[in-house]
């Protein structure tokens, strides 16, 4: 079985960095990826938003060096979790980041600089569950 995600996209907002009771950093970001295509000579575009969670040293690096609009390569796995709110069970699916690479912000250059292998300096993420999506 395989659960692996690779994304290249732009941050939709500055990272939200918080700390657990054990003082482990947790950074949450929303990453936008887009695809374009032509149909009947007309250009179409679709943007997907991905919730990405970083842990530990990787979360600290994200908080220090990334900001809204940053272009980033993220590698990780999907995790769905649930919590109760107002008597209802809520669900969210997130990308739990295992590696990250900051990319140049020029869109044309970003495609040619896209990583072709696993990032060298990866920090393994720990799975956590809390009371809500943020």
PDB file of C-alpha atoms in Angstrom:
ATOM      1  CA  UNK A   1       0.000   0.000   0.000  1.00  0.00           C
ATOM      2  CA  UNK A   2       1.144   3.522  -0.698  1.00  0.00           C
ATOM      3  CA  UNK A   3       0.110   6.847   0.842  1.00  0.00           C
ATOM      4  CA  UNK A   4       2.314   9.536  -0.680  1.00  0.00           C
ATOM      5  CA  UNK A   5       1.655  13.142  -1.701  1.00  0.00           C
ATOM      6  CA  UNK A   6       3.868  15.526  -3.663  1.00  0.00           C
ATOM      7  CA  UNK A   7       2.719  19.115  -4.178  1.00  0.00           C
ATOM      8  CA  UNK A   8       4.182  22.227  -5.716  1.00  0.00           C
ATOM      9  CA  UNK A   9       2.116  25.280  -4.955  1.00  0.00           C
ATOM     10  CA  UNK A  10       1.788  28.691  -3.397  1.00  0.00           C
ATOM     11  CA  UNK A  11       0.978  29.463   0.248  1.00  0.00           C
ATOM     12  CA  UNK A  12      -2.411  31.144   0.594  1.00  0.00           C
ATOM     13  CA  UNK A  13      -1.505  32.822   3.900  1.00  0.00           C
ATOM     14  CA  UNK A  14       1.379  33.103   6.339  1.00  0.00           C
ATOM     15  CA  UNK A  15       2.045  29.866   8.253  1.00  0.00           C
ATOM     16  CA  UNK A  16       0.144  29.396  11.521  1.00  0.00           C
ATOM     17  CA  UNK A  17       2.775  28.134  13.964  1.00  0.00           C
ATOM     18  CA  UNK A  18       1.749  26.889  17.402  1.00  0.00           C
ATOM     19  CA  UNK A  19       3.379  24.745  20.058  1.00  0.00           C
ATOM     20  CA  UNK A  20       2.147  21.606  21.776  1.00  0.00           C
ATOM     21  CA  UNK A  21       2.274  21.188  25.556  1.00  0.00           C
ATOM     22  CA  UNK A  22       5.582  19.396  24.967  1.00  0.00           C
ATOM     23  CA  UNK A  23       6.845  22.526  23.147  1.00  0.00           C
ATOM     24  CA  UNK A  24       6.906  20.828  19.727  1.00  0.00           C
ATOM     25  CA  UNK A  25       6.266  23.261  16.874  1.00  0.00           C
ATOM     26  CA  UNK A  26       3.279  22.600  14.604  1.00  0.00           C
ATOM     27  CA  UNK A  27       2.863  24.741  11.468  1.00  0.00           C
ATOM     28  CA  UNK A  28      -0.268  24.701   9.345  1.00  0.00           C
ATOM     29  CA  UNK A  29      -0.501  26.177   5.865  1.00  0.00           C
ATOM     30  CA  UNK A  30      -2.866  26.117   2.920  1.00  0.00           C
ATOM     31  CA  UNK A  31      -1.163  25.394  -0.380  1.00  0.00           C
ATOM     32  CA  UNK A  32      -2.805  26.195  -3.719  1.00  0.00           C
ATOM     33  CA  UNK A  33      -2.082  24.050  -6.749  1.00  0.00           C
ATOM     34  CA  UNK A  34      -3.486  24.812 -10.192  1.00  0.00           C
ATOM     35  CA  UNK A  35      -3.983  23.045 -13.461  1.00  0.00           C
ATOM     36  CA  UNK A  36      -4.823  24.571 -16.813  1.00  0.00           C
ATOM     37  CA  UNK A  37      -6.198  23.051 -19.990  1.00  0.00           C
ATOM     38  CA  UNK A  38      -7.812  24.064 -23.239  1.00  0.00           C
ATOM     39  CA  UNK A  39     -11.190  22.877 -24.383  1.00  0.00           C
ATOM     40  CA  UNK A  40     -12.630  24.034 -27.691  1.00  0.00           C
ATOM     41  CA  UNK A  41      -9.831  26.617 -27.856  1.00  0.00           C
ATOM     42  CA  UNK A  42     -10.865  28.127 -24.523  1.00  0.00           C
ATOM     43  CA  UNK A  43      -8.430  28.150 -21.611  1.00  0.00           C
ATOM     44  CA  UNK A  44      -9.663  26.746 -18.287  1.00  0.00           C
ATOM     45  CA  UNK A  45      -8.013  26.704 -14.883  1.00  0.00           C
ATOM     46  CA  UNK A  46      -8.825  24.900 -11.657  1.00  0.00           C
ATOM     47  CA  UNK A  47      -7.210  25.614  -8.287  1.00  0.00           C
ATOM     48  CA  UNK A  48      -7.167  23.083  -5.459  1.00  0.00           C
ATOM     49  CA  UNK A  49      -6.428  24.046  -1.849  1.00  0.00           C
ATOM     50  CA  UNK A  50      -4.531  21.609   0.372  1.00  0.00           C
ATOM     51  CA  UNK A  51      -4.214  21.756   4.170  1.00  0.00           C
ATOM     52  CA  UNK A  52      -0.610  20.915   5.054  1.00  0.00           C
ATOM     53  CA  UNK A  53       0.760  20.268   8.558  1.00  0.00           C
ATOM     54  CA  UNK A  54       4.452  20.375   9.506  1.00  0.00           C
ATOM     55  CA  UNK A  55       5.926  19.186  12.809  1.00  0.00           C
ATOM     56  CA  UNK A  56       9.096  19.820  14.825  1.00  0.00           C
ATOM     57  CA  UNK A  57      12.134  21.464  13.262  1.00  0.00           C
ATOM     58  CA  UNK A  58      10.475  21.450   9.846  1.00  0.00           C
ATOM     59  CA  UNK A  59       7.569  23.467  11.319  1.00  0.00           C
ATOM     60  CA  UNK A  60      10.015  25.982  12.781  1.00  0.00           C
ATOM     61  CA  UNK A  61      11.738  26.386   9.396  1.00  0.00           C
ATOM     62  CA  UNK A  62       8.365  26.891   7.686  1.00  0.00           C
ATOM     63  CA  UNK A  63       7.406  29.546  10.250  1.00  0.00           C
ATOM     64  CA  UNK A  64      10.694  31.394   9.854  1.00  0.00           C
ATOM     65  CA  UNK A  65      11.146  31.276   6.080  1.00  0.00           C
ATOM     66  CA  UNK A  66       7.774  30.935   4.342  1.00  0.00           C
ATOM     67  CA  UNK A  67       5.058  33.546   3.939  1.00  0.00           C
ATOM     68  CA  UNK A  68       1.923  34.128   1.916  1.00  0.00           C
ATOM     69  CA  UNK A  69       2.742  33.685  -1.769  1.00  0.00           C
ATOM     70  CA  UNK A  70       5.840  31.515  -1.207  1.00  0.00           C
ATOM     71  CA  UNK A  71       6.289  28.724  -3.726  1.00  0.00           C
ATOM     72  CA  UNK A  72       6.991  25.413  -2.031  1.00  0.00           C
ATOM     73  CA  UNK A  73       7.477  21.724  -2.787  1.00  0.00           C
ATOM     74  CA  UNK A  74       5.921  19.497  -0.109  1.00  0.00           C
ATOM     75  CA  UNK A  75       6.214  15.756   0.246  1.00  0.00           C
ATOM     76  CA  UNK A  76       4.190  13.768   2.743  1.00  0.00           C
ATOM     77  CA  UNK A  77       1.150  11.561   3.238  1.00  0.00           C
ATOM     78  CA  UNK A  78      -2.597  12.028   3.638  1.00  0.00           C
ATOM     79  CA  UNK A  79      -4.265  11.716   7.014  1.00  0.00           C
ATOM     80  CA  UNK A  80      -7.968  12.080   7.790  1.00  0.00           C
ATOM     81  CA  UNK A  81      -9.037  12.856  11.326  1.00  0.00           C
ATOM     82  CA  UNK A  82     -12.302  13.582  13.061  1.00  0.00           C
ATOM     83  CA  UNK A  83     -13.547  15.604  16.036  1.00  0.00           C
ATOM     84  CA  UNK A  84     -16.863  16.471  17.637  1.00  0.00           C
ATOM     85  CA  UNK A  85     -18.387  19.939  17.388  1.00  0.00           C
ATOM     86  CA  UNK A  86     -21.909  20.837  18.468  1.00  0.00           C
ATOM     87  CA  UNK A  87     -22.821  17.151  18.614  1.00  0.00           C
ATOM     88  CA  UNK A  88     -21.686  16.526  15.030  1.00  0.00           C
ATOM     89  CA  UNK A  89     -18.686  14.548  13.879  1.00  0.00           C
ATOM     90  CA  UNK A  90     -16.492  16.632  11.587  1.00  0.00           C
ATOM     91  CA  UNK A  91     -13.740  15.353   9.306  1.00  0.00           C
ATOM     92  CA  UNK A  92     -10.722  16.878   7.608  1.00  0.00           C
ATOM     93  CA  UNK A  93      -8.039  15.424   5.383  1.00  0.00           C
ATOM     94  CA  UNK A  94      -4.574  16.935   5.639  1.00  0.00           C
ATOM     95  CA  UNK A  95      -1.179  16.433   4.087  1.00  0.00           C
ATOM     96  CA  UNK A  96       1.236  15.510   6.879  1.00  0.00           C
ATOM     97  CA  UNK A  97       4.522  16.899   5.581  1.00  0.00           C
ATOM     98  CA  UNK A  98       7.639  14.757   5.740  1.00  0.00           C
ATOM     99  CA  UNK A  99       9.797  17.037   3.596  1.00  0.00           C
ATOM    100  CA  UNK A 100       9.755  20.525   2.145  1.00  0.00           C
ATOM    101  CA  UNK A 101      11.792  22.554  -0.327  1.00  0.00           C
ATOM    102  CA  UNK A 102      11.505  26.299  -0.814  1.00  0.00           C
ATOM    103  CA  UNK A 103      11.360  27.138  -4.523  1.00  0.00           C
ATOM    104  CA  UNK A 104      12.058  30.360  -6.413  1.00  0.00           C
ATOM    105  CA  UNK A 105       8.931  32.464  -6.710  1.00  0.00           C
ATOM    106  CA  UNK A 106       9.127  33.022 -10.493  1.00  0.00           C
ATOM    107  CA  UNK A 107       6.339  30.847 -11.922  1.00  0.00           C
ATOM    108  CA  UNK A 108       8.109  30.020 -15.211  1.00  0.00           C
ATOM    109  CA  UNK A 109      11.348  29.150 -13.442  1.00  0.00           C
ATOM    110  CA  UNK A 110       9.546  27.082 -10.799  1.00  0.00           C
ATOM    111  CA  UNK A 111       8.475  24.463 -13.326  1.00  0.00           C
ATOM    112  CA  UNK A 112      12.048  23.897 -14.509  1.00  0.00           C
ATOM    113  CA  UNK A 113      13.413  23.826 -10.945  1.00  0.00           C
ATOM    114  CA  UNK A 114      10.854  21.331  -9.636  1.00  0.00           C
ATOM    115  CA  UNK A 115      12.501  18.627  -7.525  1.00  0.00           C
ATOM    116  CA  UNK A 116      12.995  15.323  -9.246  1.00  0.00           C
ATOM    117  CA  UNK A 117      13.815  13.328  -6.139  1.00  0.00           C
ATOM    118  CA  UNK A 118      13.149  13.210  -2.420  1.00  0.00           C
ATOM    119  CA  UNK A 119      14.397  16.300  -0.553  1.00  0.00           C
ATOM    120  CA  UNK A 120      17.681  15.597   1.241  1.00  0.00           C
ATOM    121  CA  UNK A 121      16.914  17.373   4.505  1.00  0.00           C
ATOM    122  CA  UNK A 122      13.678  15.759   5.572  1.00  0.00           C
ATOM    123  CA  UNK A 123      12.206  15.846   9.025  1.00  0.00           C
ATOM    124  CA  UNK A 124       9.830  12.991   9.791  1.00  0.00           C
ATOM    125  CA  UNK A 125       6.434  14.094  11.029  1.00  0.00           C
ATOM    126  CA  UNK A 126       4.563  12.639  13.987  1.00  0.00           C
ATOM    127  CA  UNK A 127       0.849  11.994  13.780  1.00  0.00           C
ATOM    128  CA  UNK A 128      -1.271  13.982  16.211  1.00  0.00           C
ATOM    129  CA  UNK A 129      -4.945  14.511  16.874  1.00  0.00           C
ATOM    130  CA  UNK A 130      -6.527  17.546  18.478  1.00  0.00           C
ATOM    131  CA  UNK A 131      -9.977  18.977  19.008  1.00  0.00           C
ATOM    132  CA  UNK A 132     -10.347  20.721  15.659  1.00  0.00           C
ATOM    133  CA  UNK A 133      -8.844  21.546  12.322  1.00  0.00           C
ATOM    134  CA  UNK A 134      -6.703  24.383  13.721  1.00  0.00           C
TER     135      UNK A 134
END
